[in-house]
CSV table of C-alpha atoms and ligand atoms in Angstrom, one decimal:
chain,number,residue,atom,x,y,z
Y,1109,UNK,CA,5.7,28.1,24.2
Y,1110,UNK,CA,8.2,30.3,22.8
Y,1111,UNK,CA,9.4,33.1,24.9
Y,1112,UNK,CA,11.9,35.8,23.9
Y,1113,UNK,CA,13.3,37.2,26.7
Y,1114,UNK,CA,16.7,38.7,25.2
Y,1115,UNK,CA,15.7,42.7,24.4
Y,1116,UNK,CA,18.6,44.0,26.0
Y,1117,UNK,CA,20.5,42.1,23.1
Y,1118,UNK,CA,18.3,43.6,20.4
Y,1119,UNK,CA,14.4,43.8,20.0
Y,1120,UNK,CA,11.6,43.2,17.3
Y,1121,UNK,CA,11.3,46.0,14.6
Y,1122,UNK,CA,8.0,47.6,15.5
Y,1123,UNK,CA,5.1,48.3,13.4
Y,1124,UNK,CA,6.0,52.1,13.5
Y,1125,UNK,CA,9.3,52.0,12.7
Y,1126,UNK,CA,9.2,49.0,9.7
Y,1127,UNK,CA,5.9,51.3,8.1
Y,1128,UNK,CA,8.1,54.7,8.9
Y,1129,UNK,CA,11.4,52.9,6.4
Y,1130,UNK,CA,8.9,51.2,4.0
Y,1131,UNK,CA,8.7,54.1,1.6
Y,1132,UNK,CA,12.2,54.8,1.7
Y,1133,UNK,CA,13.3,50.9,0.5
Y,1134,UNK,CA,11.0,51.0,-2.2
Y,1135,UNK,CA,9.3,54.3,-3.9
Y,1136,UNK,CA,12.1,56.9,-2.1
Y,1137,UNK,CA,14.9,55.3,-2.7
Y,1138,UNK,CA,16.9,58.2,-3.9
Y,1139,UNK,CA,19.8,59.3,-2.8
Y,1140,UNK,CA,19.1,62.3,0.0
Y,1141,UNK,CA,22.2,64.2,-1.6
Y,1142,UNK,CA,21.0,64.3,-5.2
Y,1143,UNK,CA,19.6,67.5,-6.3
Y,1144,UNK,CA,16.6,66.7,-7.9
Y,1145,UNK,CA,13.3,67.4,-5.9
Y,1146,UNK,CA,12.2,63.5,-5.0
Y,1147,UNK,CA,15.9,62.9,-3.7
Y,1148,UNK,CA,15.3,66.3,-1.5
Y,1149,UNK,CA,12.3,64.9,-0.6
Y,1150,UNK,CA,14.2,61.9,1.2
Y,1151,UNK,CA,17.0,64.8,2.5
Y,1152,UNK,CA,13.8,66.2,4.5
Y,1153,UNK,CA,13.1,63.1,6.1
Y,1154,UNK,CA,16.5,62.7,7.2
Y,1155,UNK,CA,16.5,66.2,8.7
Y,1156,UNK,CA,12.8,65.4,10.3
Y,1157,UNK,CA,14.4,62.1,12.0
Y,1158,UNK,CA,17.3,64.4,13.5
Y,1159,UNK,CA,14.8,66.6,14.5
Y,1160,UNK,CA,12.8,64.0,16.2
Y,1161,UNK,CA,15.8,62.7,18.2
Y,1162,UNK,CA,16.9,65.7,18.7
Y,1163,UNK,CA,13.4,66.8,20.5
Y,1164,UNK,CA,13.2,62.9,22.2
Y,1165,UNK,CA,17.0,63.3,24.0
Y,1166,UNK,CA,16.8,67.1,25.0
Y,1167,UNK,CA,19.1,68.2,22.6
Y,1168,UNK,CA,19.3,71.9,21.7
Y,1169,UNK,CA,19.6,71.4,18.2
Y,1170,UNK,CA,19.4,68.7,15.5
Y,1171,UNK,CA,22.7,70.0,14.5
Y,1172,UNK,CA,23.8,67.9,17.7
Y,1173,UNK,CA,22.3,64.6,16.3
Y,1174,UNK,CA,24.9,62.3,14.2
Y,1175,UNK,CA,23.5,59.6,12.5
Y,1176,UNK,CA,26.2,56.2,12.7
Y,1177,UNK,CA,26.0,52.5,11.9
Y,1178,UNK,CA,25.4,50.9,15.0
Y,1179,UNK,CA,25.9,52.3,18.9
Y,1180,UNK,CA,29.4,50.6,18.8
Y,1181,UNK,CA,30.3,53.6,16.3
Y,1182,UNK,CA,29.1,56.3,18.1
Y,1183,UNK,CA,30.9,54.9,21.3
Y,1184,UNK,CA,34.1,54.5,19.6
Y,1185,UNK,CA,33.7,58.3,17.6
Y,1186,UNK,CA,32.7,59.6,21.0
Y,1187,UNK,CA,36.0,58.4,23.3
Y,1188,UNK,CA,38.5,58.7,20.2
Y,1189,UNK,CA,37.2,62.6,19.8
Y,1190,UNK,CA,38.1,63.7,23.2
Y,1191,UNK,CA,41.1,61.4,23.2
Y,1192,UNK,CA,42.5,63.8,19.8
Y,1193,UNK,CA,41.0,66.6,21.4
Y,1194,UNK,CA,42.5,66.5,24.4
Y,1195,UNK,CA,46.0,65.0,23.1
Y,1196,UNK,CA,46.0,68.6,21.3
Y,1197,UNK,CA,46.5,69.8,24.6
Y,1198,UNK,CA,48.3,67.6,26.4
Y,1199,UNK,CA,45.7,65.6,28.1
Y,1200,UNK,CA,46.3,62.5,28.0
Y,1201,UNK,CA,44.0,60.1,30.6
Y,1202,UNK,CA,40.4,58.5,30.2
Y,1203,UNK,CA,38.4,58.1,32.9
Y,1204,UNK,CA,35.4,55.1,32.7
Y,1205,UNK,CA,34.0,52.3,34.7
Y,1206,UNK,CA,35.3,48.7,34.1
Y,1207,UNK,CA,31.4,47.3,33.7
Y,1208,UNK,CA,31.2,49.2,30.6
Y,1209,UNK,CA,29.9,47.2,27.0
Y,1210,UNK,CA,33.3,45.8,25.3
Y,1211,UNK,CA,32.9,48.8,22.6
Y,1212,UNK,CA,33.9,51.3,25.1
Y,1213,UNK,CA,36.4,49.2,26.9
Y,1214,UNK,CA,38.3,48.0,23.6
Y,1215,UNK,CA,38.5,51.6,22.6
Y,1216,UNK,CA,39.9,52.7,25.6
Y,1217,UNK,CA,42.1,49.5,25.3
Y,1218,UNK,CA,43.6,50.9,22.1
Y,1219,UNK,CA,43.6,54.4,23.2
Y,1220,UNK,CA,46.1,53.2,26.0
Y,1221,UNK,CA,48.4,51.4,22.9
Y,1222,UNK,CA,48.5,55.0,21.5
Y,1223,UNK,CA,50.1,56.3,24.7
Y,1224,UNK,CA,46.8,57.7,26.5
Y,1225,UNK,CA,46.1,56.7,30.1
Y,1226,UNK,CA,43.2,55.3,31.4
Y,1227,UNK,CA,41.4,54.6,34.8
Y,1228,UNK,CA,38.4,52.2,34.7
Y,1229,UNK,CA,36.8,53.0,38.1
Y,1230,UNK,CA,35.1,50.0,40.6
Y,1231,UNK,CA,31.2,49.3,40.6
Y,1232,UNK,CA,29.9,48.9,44.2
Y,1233,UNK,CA,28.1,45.9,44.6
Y,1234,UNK,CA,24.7,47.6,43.7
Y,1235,UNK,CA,25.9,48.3,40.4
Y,1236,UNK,CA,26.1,51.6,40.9
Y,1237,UNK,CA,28.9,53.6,40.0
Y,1238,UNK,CA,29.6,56.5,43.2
Y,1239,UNK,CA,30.2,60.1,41.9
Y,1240,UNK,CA,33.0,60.8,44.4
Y,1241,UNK,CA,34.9,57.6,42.9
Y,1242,UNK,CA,34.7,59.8,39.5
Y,1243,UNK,CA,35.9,63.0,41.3
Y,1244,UNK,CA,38.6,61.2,43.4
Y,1245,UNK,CA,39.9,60.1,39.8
Y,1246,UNK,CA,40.1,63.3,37.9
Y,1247,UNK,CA,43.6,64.6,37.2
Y,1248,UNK,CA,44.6,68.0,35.9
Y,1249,UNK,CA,45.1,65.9,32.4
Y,1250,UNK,CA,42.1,64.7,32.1
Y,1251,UNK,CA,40.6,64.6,29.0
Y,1252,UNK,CA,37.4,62.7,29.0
Y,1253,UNK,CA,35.0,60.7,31.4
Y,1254,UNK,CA,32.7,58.5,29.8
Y,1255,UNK,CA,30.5,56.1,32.0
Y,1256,UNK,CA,27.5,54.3,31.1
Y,1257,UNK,CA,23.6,55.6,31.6
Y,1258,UNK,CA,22.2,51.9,32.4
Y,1259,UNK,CA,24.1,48.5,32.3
Y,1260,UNK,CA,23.4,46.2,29.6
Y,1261,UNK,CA,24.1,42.9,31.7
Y,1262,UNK,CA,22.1,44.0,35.5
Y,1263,UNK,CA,20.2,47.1,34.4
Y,1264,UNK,CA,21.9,49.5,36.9
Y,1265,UNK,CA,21.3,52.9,36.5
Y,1266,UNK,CA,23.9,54.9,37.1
Y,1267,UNK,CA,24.0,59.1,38.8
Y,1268,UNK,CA,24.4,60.6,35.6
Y,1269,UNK,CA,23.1,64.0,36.1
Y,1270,UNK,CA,25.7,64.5,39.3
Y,1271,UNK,CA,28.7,63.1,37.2
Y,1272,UNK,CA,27.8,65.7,34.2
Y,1273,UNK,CA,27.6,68.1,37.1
Y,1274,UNK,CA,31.3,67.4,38.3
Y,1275,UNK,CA,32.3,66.9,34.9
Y,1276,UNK,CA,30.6,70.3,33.9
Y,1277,UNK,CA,32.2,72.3,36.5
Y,1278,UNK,CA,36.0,70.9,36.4
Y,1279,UNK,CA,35.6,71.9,31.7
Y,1280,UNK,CA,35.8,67.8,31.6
Y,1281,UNK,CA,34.1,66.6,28.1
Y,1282,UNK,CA,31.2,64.0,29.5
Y,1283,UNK,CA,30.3,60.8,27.3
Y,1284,UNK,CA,27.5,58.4,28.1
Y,1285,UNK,CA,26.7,55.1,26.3
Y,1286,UNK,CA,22.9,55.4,26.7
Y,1287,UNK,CA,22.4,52.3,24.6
Y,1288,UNK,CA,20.2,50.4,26.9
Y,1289,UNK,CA,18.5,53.7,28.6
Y,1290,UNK,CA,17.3,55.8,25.3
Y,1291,UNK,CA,13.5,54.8,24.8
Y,1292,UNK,CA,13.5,53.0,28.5
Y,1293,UNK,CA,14.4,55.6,30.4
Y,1294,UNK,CA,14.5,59.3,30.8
Y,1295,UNK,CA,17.0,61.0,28.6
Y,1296,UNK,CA,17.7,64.3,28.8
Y,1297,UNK,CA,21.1,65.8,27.7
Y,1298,UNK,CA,20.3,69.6,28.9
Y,1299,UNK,CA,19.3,68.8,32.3
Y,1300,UNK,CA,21.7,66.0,32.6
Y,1301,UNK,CA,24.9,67.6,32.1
Y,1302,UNK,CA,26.0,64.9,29.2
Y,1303,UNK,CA,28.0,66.7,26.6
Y,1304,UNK,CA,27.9,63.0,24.2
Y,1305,UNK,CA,25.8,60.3,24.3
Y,1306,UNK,CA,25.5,57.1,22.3
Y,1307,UNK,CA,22.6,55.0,21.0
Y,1308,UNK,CA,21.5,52.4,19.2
Y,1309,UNK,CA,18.1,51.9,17.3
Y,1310,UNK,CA,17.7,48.3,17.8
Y,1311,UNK,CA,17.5,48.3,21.4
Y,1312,UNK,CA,14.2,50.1,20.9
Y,1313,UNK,CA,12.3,48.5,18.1
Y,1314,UNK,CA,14.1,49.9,15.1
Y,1315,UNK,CA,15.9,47.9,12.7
Y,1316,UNK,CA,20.0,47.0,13.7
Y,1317,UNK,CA,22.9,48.9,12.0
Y,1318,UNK,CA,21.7,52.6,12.5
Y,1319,UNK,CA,22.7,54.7,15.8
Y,1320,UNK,CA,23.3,57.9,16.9
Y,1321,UNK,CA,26.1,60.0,18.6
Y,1322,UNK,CA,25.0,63.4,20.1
Y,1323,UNK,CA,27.8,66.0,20.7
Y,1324,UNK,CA,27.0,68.9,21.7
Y,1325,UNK,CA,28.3,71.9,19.6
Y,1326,UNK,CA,31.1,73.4,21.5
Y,1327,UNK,CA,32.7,70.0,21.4
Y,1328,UNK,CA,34.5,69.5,17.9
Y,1329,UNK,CA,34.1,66.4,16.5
Y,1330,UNK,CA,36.9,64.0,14.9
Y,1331,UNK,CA,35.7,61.9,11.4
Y,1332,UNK,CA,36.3,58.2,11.0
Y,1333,UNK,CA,35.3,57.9,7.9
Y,1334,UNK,CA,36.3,60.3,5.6
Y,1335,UNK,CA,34.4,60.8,2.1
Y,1336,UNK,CA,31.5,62.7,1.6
Y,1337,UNK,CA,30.4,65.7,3.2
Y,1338,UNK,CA,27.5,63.5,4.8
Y,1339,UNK,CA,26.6,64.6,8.8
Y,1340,UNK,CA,28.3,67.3,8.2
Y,1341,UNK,CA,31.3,66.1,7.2
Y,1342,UNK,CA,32.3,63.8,10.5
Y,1343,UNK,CA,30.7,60.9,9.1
Y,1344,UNK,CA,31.1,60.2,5.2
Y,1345,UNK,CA,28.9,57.7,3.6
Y,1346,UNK,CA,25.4,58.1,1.7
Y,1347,UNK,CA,22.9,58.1,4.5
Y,1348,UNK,CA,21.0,54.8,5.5
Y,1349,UNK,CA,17.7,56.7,5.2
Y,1350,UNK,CA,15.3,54.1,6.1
Y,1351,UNK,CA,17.4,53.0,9.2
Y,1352,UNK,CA,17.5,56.8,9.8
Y,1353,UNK,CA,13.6,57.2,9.7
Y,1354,UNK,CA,12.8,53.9,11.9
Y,1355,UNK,CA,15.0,55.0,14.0
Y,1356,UNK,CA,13.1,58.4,14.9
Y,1357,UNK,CA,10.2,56.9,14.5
Y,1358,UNK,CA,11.0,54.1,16.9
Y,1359,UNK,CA,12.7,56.2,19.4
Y,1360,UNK,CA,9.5,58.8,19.5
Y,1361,UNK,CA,6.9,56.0,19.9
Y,1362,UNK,CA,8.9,54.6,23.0
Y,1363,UNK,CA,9.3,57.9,24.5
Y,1364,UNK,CA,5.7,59.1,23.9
Y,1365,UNK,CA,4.6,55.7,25.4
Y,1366,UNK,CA,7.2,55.4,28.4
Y,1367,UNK,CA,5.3,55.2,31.2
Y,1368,UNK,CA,2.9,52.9,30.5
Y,1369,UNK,CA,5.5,50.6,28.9
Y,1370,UNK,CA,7.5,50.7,31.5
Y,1371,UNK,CA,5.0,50.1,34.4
Y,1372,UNK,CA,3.8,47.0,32.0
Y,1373,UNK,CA,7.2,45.9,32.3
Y,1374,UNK,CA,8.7,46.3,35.6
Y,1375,UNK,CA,4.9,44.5,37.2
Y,1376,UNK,CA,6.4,41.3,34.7
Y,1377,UNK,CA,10.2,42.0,36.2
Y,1378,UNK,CA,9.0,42.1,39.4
Y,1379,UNK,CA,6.8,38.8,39.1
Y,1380,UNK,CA,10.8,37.5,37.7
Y,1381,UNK,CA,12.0,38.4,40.7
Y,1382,UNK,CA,9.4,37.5,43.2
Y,1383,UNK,CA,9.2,33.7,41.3
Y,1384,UNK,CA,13.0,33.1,40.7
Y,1385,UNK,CA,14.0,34.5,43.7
Y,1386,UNK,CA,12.2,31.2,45.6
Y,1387,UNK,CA,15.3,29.3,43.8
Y,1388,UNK,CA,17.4,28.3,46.9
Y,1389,UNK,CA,20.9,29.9,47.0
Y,1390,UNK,CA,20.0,32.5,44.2
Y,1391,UNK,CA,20.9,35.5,44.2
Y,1392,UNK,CA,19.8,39.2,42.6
Y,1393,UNK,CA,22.6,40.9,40.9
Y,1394,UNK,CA,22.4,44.9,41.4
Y,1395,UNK,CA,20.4,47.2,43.1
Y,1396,UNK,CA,17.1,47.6,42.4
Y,1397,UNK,CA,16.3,51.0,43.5
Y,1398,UNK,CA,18.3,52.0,39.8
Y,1399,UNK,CA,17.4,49.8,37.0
Y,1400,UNK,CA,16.1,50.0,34.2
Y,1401,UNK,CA,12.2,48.4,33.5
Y,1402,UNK,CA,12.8,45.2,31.8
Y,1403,UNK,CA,16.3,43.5,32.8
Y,1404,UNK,CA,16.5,40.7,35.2
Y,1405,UNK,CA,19.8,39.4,36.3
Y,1406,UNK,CA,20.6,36.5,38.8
Y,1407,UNK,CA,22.7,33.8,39.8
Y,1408,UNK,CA,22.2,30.4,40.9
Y,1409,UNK,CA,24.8,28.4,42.9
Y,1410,UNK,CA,26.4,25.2,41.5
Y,1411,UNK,CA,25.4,25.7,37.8
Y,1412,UNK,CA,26.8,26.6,34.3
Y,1413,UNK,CA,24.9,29.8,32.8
Y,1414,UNK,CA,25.7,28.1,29.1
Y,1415,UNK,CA,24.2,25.0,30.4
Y,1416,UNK,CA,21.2,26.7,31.8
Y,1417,UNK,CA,21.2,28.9,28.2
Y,1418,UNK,CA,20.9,25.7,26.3
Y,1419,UNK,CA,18.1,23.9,28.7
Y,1420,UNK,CA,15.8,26.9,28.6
Y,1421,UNK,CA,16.1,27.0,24.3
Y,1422,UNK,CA,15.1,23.7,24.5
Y,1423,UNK,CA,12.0,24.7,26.5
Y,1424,UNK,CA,11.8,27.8,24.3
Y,1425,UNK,CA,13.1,30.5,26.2
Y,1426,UNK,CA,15.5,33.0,24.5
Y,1427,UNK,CA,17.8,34.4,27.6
Y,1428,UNK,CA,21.3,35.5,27.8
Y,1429,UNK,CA,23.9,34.4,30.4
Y,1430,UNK,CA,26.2,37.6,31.5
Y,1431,UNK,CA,29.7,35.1,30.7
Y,1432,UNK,CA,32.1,35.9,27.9
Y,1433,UNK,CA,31.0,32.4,26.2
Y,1434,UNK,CA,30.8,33.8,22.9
Y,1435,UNK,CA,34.4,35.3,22.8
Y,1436,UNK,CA,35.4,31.4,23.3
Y,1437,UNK,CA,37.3,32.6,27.1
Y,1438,UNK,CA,35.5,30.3,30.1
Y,1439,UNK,CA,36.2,33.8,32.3
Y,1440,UNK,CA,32.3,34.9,33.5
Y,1441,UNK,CA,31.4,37.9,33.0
Y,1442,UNK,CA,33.2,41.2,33.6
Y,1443,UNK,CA,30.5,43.2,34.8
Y,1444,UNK,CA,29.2,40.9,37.3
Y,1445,UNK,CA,33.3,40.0,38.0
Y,1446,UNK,CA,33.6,44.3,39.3
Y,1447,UNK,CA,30.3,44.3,40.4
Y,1448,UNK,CA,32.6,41.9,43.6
Y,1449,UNK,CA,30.6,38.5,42.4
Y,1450,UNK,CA,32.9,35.5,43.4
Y,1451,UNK,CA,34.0,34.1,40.1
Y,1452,UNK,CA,32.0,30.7,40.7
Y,1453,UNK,CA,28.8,32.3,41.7
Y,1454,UNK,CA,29.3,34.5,38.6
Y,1455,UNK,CA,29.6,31.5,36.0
Y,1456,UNK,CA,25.9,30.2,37.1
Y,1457,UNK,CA,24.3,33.8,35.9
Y,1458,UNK,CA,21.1,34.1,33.8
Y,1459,UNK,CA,19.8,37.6,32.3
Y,1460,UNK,CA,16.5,37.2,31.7
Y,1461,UNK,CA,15.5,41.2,29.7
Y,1462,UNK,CA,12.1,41.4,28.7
Y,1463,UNK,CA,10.3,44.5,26.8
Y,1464,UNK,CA,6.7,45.7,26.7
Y,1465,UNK,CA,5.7,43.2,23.5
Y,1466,UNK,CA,5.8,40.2,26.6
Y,1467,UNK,CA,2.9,38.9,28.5
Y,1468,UNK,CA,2.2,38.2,32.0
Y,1469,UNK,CA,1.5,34.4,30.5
Y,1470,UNK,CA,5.2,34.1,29.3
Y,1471,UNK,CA,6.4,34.9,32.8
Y,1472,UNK,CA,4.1,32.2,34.4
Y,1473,UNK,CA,6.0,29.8,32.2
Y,1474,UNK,CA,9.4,31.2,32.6
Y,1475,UNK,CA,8.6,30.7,36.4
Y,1476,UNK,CA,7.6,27.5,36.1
Y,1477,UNK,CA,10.5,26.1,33.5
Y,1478,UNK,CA,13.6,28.2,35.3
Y,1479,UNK,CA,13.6,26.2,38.9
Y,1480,UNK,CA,13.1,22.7,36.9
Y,1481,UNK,CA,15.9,23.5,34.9
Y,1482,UNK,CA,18.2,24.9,37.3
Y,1483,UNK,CA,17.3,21.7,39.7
Y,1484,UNK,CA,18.3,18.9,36.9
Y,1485,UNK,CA,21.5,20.9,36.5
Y,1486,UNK,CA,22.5,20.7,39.8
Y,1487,UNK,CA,21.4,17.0,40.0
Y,1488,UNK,CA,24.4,16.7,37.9
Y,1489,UNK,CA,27.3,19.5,39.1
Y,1490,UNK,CA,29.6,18.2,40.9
Y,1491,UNK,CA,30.3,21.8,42.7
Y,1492,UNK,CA,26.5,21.2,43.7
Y,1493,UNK,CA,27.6,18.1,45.0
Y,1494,UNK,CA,30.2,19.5,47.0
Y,1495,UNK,CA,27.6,22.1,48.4
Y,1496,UNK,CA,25.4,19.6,49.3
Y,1497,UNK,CA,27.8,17.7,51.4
Y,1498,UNK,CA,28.8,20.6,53.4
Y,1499,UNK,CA,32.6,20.3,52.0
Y,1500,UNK,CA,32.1,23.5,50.2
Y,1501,UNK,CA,31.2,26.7,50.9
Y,1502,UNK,CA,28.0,28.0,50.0
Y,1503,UNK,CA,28.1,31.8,48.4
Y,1504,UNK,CA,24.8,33.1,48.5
H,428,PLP,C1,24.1,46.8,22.4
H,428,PLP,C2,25.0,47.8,23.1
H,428,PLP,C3,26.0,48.5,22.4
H,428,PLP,C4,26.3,48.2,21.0
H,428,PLP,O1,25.3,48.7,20.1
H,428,PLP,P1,25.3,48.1,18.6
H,428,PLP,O2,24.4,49.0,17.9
H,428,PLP,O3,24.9,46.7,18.7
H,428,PLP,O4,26.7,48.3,18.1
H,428,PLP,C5,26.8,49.3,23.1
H,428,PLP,N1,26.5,49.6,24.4
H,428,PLP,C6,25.6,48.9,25.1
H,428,PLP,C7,25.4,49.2,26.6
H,428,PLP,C8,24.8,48.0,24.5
H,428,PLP,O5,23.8,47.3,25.2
């Protein structure tokens, strides 16, 4: 059997969105800026998409809606913005949460090389970042706040409506990276407070390398690209038009079928839960009164997460661990490291995110191949050993 479980890392184009681009990558391929009536022809699907996001995040206007390359963009646009913007008046400190995806805290990390200053707040243990922890942190120079809508790694949604509200009231510019909410989860930038907000079209079934930054349009904002007059001049290049389209059309077929996607997915997430969960010394990471539908994030004592990674391709199974293998350190992961997970029990994680195309079937097997897996592991850790004899410690 082969079982992708791995959508919060990116997610099958769907029918909608490749047979919304189609047209655009073969008869319309013209160039939305030309003048001549089949290129404005394309220019009035581009507008249509920003209409559509527009209408699917709240957004008061589709003047709001920025198309970019990727969510990584609109994070980076989004923090550098208020960092110029506030520089201009002598504000000088970023406030954000140190769970955050690596786009926002690299940024910030060469935002402080620049001079700015920055306070990455704690997570409580429930993954949950507290709105008085954002208050207690904001100084008279404070120029932007910019915490996440849902984590990537242990699906934790966070208060953002009351953090817009403090935000709102002390004239504090509010960013969100809604990357892993927008299409799972309730988005609404009007009602919650969020004055920019990032996303990315293939966590929700449109193709990768198109996203979106909303600002809303008191808030100037800064170009990285400069060129063309493209997004109304603050982002220069000739449009990716069929990216653009999927990605309306992809985001509007998740919206329009939210509910029923997401009480498909959180009956398989809680069958995860309820089957993994019999693993001895597991252990749940975040709360899951706030999460999102379709991530599932764990721990099991004694084991690798790579290791467990590479038994479960074998058997099929896509996953993710939450470590920082890829970036070649052995440190685990940073978001399950503030979320107050010891660094040992934190190494043996497994994130398991599935989306509404899985099947009841694929979590029978993941049930079934997970404890088999995590047992031969341990019939080879040493650590496990250690447990076993009693001259270590057991975590959870
Ligand atoms: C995937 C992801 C990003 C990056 O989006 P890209 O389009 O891949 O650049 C940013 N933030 C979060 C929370 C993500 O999950």
């Amino acid at each position: 059997m082969f079982v992708y479980a791995d959508n919060a890392a990116t997610t099958c184009v769907s029918k909608a969105a490749l047979d919304a681009m189609l047209p655009f990558l073969t008869v319309s391929y013209f160039n939305p800026s030309s003048l001549y009536s089949s290129a404005q022809k394309v220019a009035e699907a581009v507008a249509e998409a920003r209409e559509t996001v527009a209408a699917c995040l709240g957004a008061k206007s589709p003047r709001e809606i920025y198309f970019t390359s990727c969510g990584s963009e609109a994070d980076n646009q989004a923090l550098v913005s208020c960092a110029r913007l506030g520089a201009r008046k002598g504000k000088k400190h970023l406030i954000s949460t140190k769970f955050e995806h690596h786009a926002i805290l690299h940024t910030l990390k060469a935002l402080e090389k620049e001079g700015f200053e920055v306070t990455l707040l704690d997570v409580h243990e429930d993954g949950v970042v507290r709105v008085e922890d954002v208050a207690a942190a904001i100084r008279e120079d404070t120029c932007c706040v910019s915490v996440m809508f849902a984590n990537n790694e242990v699906g934790t949604v966070q208060p953002i409506k009351e953090i817009g509200a403090l935000c709102r009231e002390k004239g504090i510019p509010f960013h969100t990276d809604a990357v892993q909410a927008a299409g799972h989860i309730p988005v609404d930038v009007e009602e919650m407070n969020i004055d920019l907000l990032s996303l990315s079209g293939h966590k929700f079934h449109a193709p990768k390398g198109v996203g979106v930054l909303y600002c809303r349009k008191n808030i100037p904002l800064f170009s990285f690209i400069e060129g063309g007059a493209q997004e109304r001049g603050k982002r220069a290049g000739t449009e990716n038009v069929a990216g653009i389209v999927a990605l309306a059309a992809a985001l509007k077929e998740s919206c329009d079928h939210m509910e029923e996607n997401a009480e498909k997915m959180i009956a398989m997430r809680d069958r995860l839960f309820d089957g993994l969960s019999k693993i001895p010394h597991s252990k749940i990471n975040g709360s899951l009164e706030h999460h999102v539908p379709g991530t599932v994030n764990m721990c099991f004592e004694g084991i690798e997460g790579e290791s467990l990674l590479l038994l479960l391709d074998k058997h099929g199974i896509c996953a993710s661990s939450g470590s920082a293998c890829t970036s070649g350190s052995l440190d685990p992961s940073h978001v399950l490291l503030s979320l107050g997970i010891p660094h040992e029990l934190a190494h043996g994680s497994l994130r398991l995110s599935i989306g509404e195309y899985n099947t009841m079937e694929e979590m029978e097997y993941i049930i079934e191949t997970v404890p088999k897996a995590v047992q031969y592991l341990r019939d080879m850790s040493p650590v496990w050993d250690e447990l076993q004899k009693g001259t270590r410690q057991h975590l959870c």
